[in-house]
mmCIF file of C-alpha atoms in Angstrom:
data_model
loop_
_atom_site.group_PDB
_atom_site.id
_atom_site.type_symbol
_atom_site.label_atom_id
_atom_site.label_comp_id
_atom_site.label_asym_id
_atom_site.label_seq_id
_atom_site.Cartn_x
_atom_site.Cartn_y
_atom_site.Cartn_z
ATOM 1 C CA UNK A 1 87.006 76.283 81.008
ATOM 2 C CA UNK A 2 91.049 76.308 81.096
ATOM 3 C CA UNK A 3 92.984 73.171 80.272
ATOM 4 C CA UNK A 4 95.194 71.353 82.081
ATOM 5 C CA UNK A 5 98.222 73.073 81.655
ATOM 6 C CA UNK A 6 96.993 76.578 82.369
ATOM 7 C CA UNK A 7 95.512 75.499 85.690
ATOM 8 C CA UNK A 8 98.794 73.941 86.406
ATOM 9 C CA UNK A 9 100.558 77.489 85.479
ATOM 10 C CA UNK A 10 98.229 79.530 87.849
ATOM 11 C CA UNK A 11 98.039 76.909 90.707
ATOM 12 C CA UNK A 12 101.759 76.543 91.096
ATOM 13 C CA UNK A 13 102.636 80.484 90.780
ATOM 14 C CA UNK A 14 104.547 81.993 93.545
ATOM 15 C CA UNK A 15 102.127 84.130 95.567
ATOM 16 C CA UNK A 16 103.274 86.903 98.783
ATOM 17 C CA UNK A 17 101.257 88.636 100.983
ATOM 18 C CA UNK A 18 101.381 92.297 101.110
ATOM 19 C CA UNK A 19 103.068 93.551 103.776
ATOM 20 C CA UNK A 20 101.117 96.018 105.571
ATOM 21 C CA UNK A 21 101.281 96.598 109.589
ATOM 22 C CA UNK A 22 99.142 98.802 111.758
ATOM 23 C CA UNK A 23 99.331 99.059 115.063
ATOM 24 C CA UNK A 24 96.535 96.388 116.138
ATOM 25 C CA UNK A 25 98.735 93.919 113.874
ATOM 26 C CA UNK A 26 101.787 95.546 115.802
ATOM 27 C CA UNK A 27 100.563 94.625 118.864
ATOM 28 C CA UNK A 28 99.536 90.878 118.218
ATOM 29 C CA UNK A 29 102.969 90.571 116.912
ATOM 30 C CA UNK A 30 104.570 91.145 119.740
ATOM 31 C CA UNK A 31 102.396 89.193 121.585
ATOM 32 C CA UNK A 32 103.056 86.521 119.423
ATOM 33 C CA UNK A 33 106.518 86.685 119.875
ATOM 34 C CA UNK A 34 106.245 86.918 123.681
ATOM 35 C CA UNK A 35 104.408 84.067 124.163
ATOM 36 C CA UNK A 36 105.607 81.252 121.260
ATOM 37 C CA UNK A 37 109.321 82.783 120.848
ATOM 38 C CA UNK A 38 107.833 82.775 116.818
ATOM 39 C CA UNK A 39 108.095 86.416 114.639
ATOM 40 C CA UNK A 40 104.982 85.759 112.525
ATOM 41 C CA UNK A 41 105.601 86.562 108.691
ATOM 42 C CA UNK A 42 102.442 88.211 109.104
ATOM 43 C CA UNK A 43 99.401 88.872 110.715
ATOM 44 C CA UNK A 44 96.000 89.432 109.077
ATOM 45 C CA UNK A 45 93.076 91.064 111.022
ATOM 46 C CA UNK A 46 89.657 91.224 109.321
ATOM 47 C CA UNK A 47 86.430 90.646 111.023
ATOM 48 C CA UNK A 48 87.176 89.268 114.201
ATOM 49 C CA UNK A 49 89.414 86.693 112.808
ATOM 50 C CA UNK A 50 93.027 86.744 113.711
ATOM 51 C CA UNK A 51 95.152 85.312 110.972
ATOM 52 C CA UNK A 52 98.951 84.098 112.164
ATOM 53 C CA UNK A 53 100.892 83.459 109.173
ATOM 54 C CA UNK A 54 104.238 81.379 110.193
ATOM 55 C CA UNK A 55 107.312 79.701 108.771
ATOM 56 C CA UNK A 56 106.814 76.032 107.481
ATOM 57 C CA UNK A 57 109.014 74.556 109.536
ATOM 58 C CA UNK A 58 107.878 77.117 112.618
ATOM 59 C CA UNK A 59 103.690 75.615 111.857
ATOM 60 C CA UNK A 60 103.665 72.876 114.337
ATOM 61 C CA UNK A 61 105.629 74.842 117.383
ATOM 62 C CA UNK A 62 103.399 77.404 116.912
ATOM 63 C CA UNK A 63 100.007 75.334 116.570
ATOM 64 C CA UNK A 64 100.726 74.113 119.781
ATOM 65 C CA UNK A 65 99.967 77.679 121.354
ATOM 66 C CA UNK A 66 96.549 77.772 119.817
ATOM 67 C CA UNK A 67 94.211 76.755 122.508
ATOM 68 C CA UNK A 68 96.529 79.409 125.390
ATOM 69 C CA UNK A 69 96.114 82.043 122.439
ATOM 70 C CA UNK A 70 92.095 81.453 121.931
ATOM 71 C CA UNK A 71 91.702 81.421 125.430
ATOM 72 C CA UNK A 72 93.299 84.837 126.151
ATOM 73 C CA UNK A 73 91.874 86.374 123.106
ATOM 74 C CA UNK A 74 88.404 85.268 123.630
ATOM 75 C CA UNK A 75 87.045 88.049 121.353
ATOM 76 C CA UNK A 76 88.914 87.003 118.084
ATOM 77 C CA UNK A 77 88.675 84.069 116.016
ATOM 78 C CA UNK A 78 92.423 82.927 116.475
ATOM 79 C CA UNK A 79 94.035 81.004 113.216
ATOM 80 C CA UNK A 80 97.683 79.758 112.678
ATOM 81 C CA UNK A 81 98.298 79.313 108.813
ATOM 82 C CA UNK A 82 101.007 78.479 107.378
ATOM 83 C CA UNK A 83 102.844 80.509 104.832
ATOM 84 C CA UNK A 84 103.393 78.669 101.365
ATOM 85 C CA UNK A 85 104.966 79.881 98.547
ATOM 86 C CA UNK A 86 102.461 78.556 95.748
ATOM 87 C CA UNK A 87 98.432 79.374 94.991
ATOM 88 C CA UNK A 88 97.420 75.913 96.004
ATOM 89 C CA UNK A 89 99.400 75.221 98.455
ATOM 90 C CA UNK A 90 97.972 78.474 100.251
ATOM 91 C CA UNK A 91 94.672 77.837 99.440
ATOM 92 C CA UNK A 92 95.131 74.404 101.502
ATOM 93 C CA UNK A 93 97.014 76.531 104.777
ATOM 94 C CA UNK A 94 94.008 78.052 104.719
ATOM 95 C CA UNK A 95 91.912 74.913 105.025
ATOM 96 C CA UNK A 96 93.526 72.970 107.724
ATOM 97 C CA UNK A 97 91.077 71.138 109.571
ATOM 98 C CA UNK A 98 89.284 69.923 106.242
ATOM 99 C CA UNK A 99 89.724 67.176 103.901
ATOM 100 C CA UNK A 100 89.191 68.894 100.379
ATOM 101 C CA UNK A 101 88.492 65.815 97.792
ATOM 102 C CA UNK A 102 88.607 68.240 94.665
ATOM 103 C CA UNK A 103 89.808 71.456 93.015
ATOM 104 C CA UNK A 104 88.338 72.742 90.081
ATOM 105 C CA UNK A 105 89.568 76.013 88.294
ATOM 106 C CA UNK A 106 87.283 78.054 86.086
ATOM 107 C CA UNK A 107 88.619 81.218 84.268
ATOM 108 C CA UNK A 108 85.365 84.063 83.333
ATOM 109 C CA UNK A 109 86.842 84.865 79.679
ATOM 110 C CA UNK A 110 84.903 87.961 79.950
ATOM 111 C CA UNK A 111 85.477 89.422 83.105
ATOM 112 C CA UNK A 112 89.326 87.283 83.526
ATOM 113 C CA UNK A 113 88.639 86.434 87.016
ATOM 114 C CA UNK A 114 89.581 83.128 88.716
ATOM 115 C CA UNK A 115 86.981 80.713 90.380
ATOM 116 C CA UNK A 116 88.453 78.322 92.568
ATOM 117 C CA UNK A 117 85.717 75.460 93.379
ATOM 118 C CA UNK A 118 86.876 73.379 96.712
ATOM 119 C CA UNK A 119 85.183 70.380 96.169
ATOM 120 C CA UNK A 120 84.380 68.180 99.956
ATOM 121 C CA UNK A 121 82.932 64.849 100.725
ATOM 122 C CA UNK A 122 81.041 65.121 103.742
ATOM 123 C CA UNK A 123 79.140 68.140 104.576
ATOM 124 C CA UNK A 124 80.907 68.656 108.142
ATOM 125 C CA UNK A 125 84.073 69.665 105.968
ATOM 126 C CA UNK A 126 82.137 71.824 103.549
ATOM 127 C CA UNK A 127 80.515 73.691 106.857
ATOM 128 C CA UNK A 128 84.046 74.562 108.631
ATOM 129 C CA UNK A 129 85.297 75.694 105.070
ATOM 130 C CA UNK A 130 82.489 77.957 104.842
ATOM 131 C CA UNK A 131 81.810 78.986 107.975
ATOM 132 C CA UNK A 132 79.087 80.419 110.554
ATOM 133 C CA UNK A 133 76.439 82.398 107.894
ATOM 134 C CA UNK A 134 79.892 82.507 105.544
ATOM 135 C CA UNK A 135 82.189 84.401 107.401
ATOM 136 C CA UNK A 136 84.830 82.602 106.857
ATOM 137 C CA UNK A 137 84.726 82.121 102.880
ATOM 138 C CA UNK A 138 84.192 85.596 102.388
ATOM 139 C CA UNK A 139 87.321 86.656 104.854
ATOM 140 C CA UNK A 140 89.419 84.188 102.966
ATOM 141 C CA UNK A 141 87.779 85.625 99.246
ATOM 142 C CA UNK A 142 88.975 88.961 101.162
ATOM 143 C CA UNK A 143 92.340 88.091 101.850
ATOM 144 C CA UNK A 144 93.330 86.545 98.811
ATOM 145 C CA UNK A 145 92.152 89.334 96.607
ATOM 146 C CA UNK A 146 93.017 92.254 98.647
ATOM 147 C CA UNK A 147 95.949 90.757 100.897
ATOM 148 C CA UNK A 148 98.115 88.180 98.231
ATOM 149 C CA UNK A 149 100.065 88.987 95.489
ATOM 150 C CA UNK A 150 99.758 87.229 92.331
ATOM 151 C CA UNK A 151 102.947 87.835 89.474
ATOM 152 C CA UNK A 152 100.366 86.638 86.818
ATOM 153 C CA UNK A 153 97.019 88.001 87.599
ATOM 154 C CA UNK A 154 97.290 91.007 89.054
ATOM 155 C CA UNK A 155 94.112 92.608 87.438
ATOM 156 C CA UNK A 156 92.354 89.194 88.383
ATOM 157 C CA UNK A 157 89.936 88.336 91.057
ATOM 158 C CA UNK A 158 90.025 84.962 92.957
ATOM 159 C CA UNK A 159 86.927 83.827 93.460
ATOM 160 C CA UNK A 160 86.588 80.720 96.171
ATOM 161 C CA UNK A 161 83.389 78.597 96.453
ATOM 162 C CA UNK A 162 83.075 75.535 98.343
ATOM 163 C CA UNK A 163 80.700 72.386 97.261
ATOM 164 C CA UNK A 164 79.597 68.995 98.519
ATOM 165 C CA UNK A 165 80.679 66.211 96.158
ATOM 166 C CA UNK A 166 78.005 63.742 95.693
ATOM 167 C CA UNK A 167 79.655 60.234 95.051
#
C-alpha cells in the first residue's frame, strides 16, 4: 500500500504518448483531418478499436463527428479521447461515458508495478469500462503500458482493474 502523498506524485506526473505512425494510422489521419478540419495528436490502432487522441480544447468539435465516423468505419470500434497531460486525468479520457466513484492505487513492492483499481457504482458503468469479454480493459492495459510514457516509472507496469462498489 502507498500513502497519500506518493499516489499524489504518480497520479499527477506528466505522461506522452509515443509517437509512432504507420501507414494504417497515416491513413486515418488524414481522414481525420478531411472530414473534422482536426490533426489528431495521435491515433492508436489495436484490435479493432480506433483510438483519436485530440487537443482539449479541439474534444467537443471533434466528438461531434463520432456517429458520421462510426458509420463509415463500420469495422472499427471508433473512440475520440482526449489528450491530457497527467496519469489521472488520462486514465479518465479514457473513460468517458462512465461515472468512476473511486480510484485506488496499489504499488507490488516486489515486482514495482502499478495497479490502478477504478472503483464504479452501478454495474452498467463497470460493464462499458470493461468491455465485451474484456476487450476494452485489456486494449487500454495495452496502451498505457506499451503506448504512454511515464518520466517516473519507466520500468513499471500499469495495471488497470475495474470493480463494483457496494454501498
Amino acid at each position: 500500500m502507498m500513502s497519500i502523498l506518493n499516489n499524489a506524485v504518480i497520479f499527477s506526473q506528466i505522461v506522452s504518448f509515443k509517437k509512432k505512425f504507420h501507414n494504417e494510422e497515416l491513413c486515418y489521419l488524414g481522414y481525420f483531418f478531411k472530414l473534422t478540419q482536426i490533426e489528431p495528436v495521435n491515433i492508436i490502432i489495436q484490435d479493432n478499436f480506433v483510438f483519436f487522441l485530440v487537443k482539449s480544447e479541439e474534444y467537443h468539435i471533434a466528438k461531434a463527428f463520432l456517429k458520421r465516423i462510426r458509420r463509415q468505419l463500420k469495422h472499427y470500434k471508433v473512440l475520440v479521447i482526449r489528450e491530457e497531460m497527467t496519469l489521472l486525468r488520462m486514465i479518465f479520457s479514457f473513460f468517458p461515458d462512465t461515472y468512476i466513484h473511486d480510484i485506488q492505487l496499489v504499488r507490488d513492492l516486489i515486482s514495482k508495478n502499478i495497479v490502478i483499481t477504478l472503483f464504479f457504482i452501478l454495474d452498467l458503468d463497470r460493464s462499458i469500462a470493461v468491455g465485451n469479454k474484456g476487450r476494452y480493459i485489456n486494449i487500454i492495459n495495452y496502451i498505457f503500458n506499451n503506448a504512454l510514457n511515464f518520466p517516473l516509472n519507466s520500468k513499471s507496469k500499469i495495471k488497470i482493474q475495474c470493480k463494483r462498489l457496494f454501498l
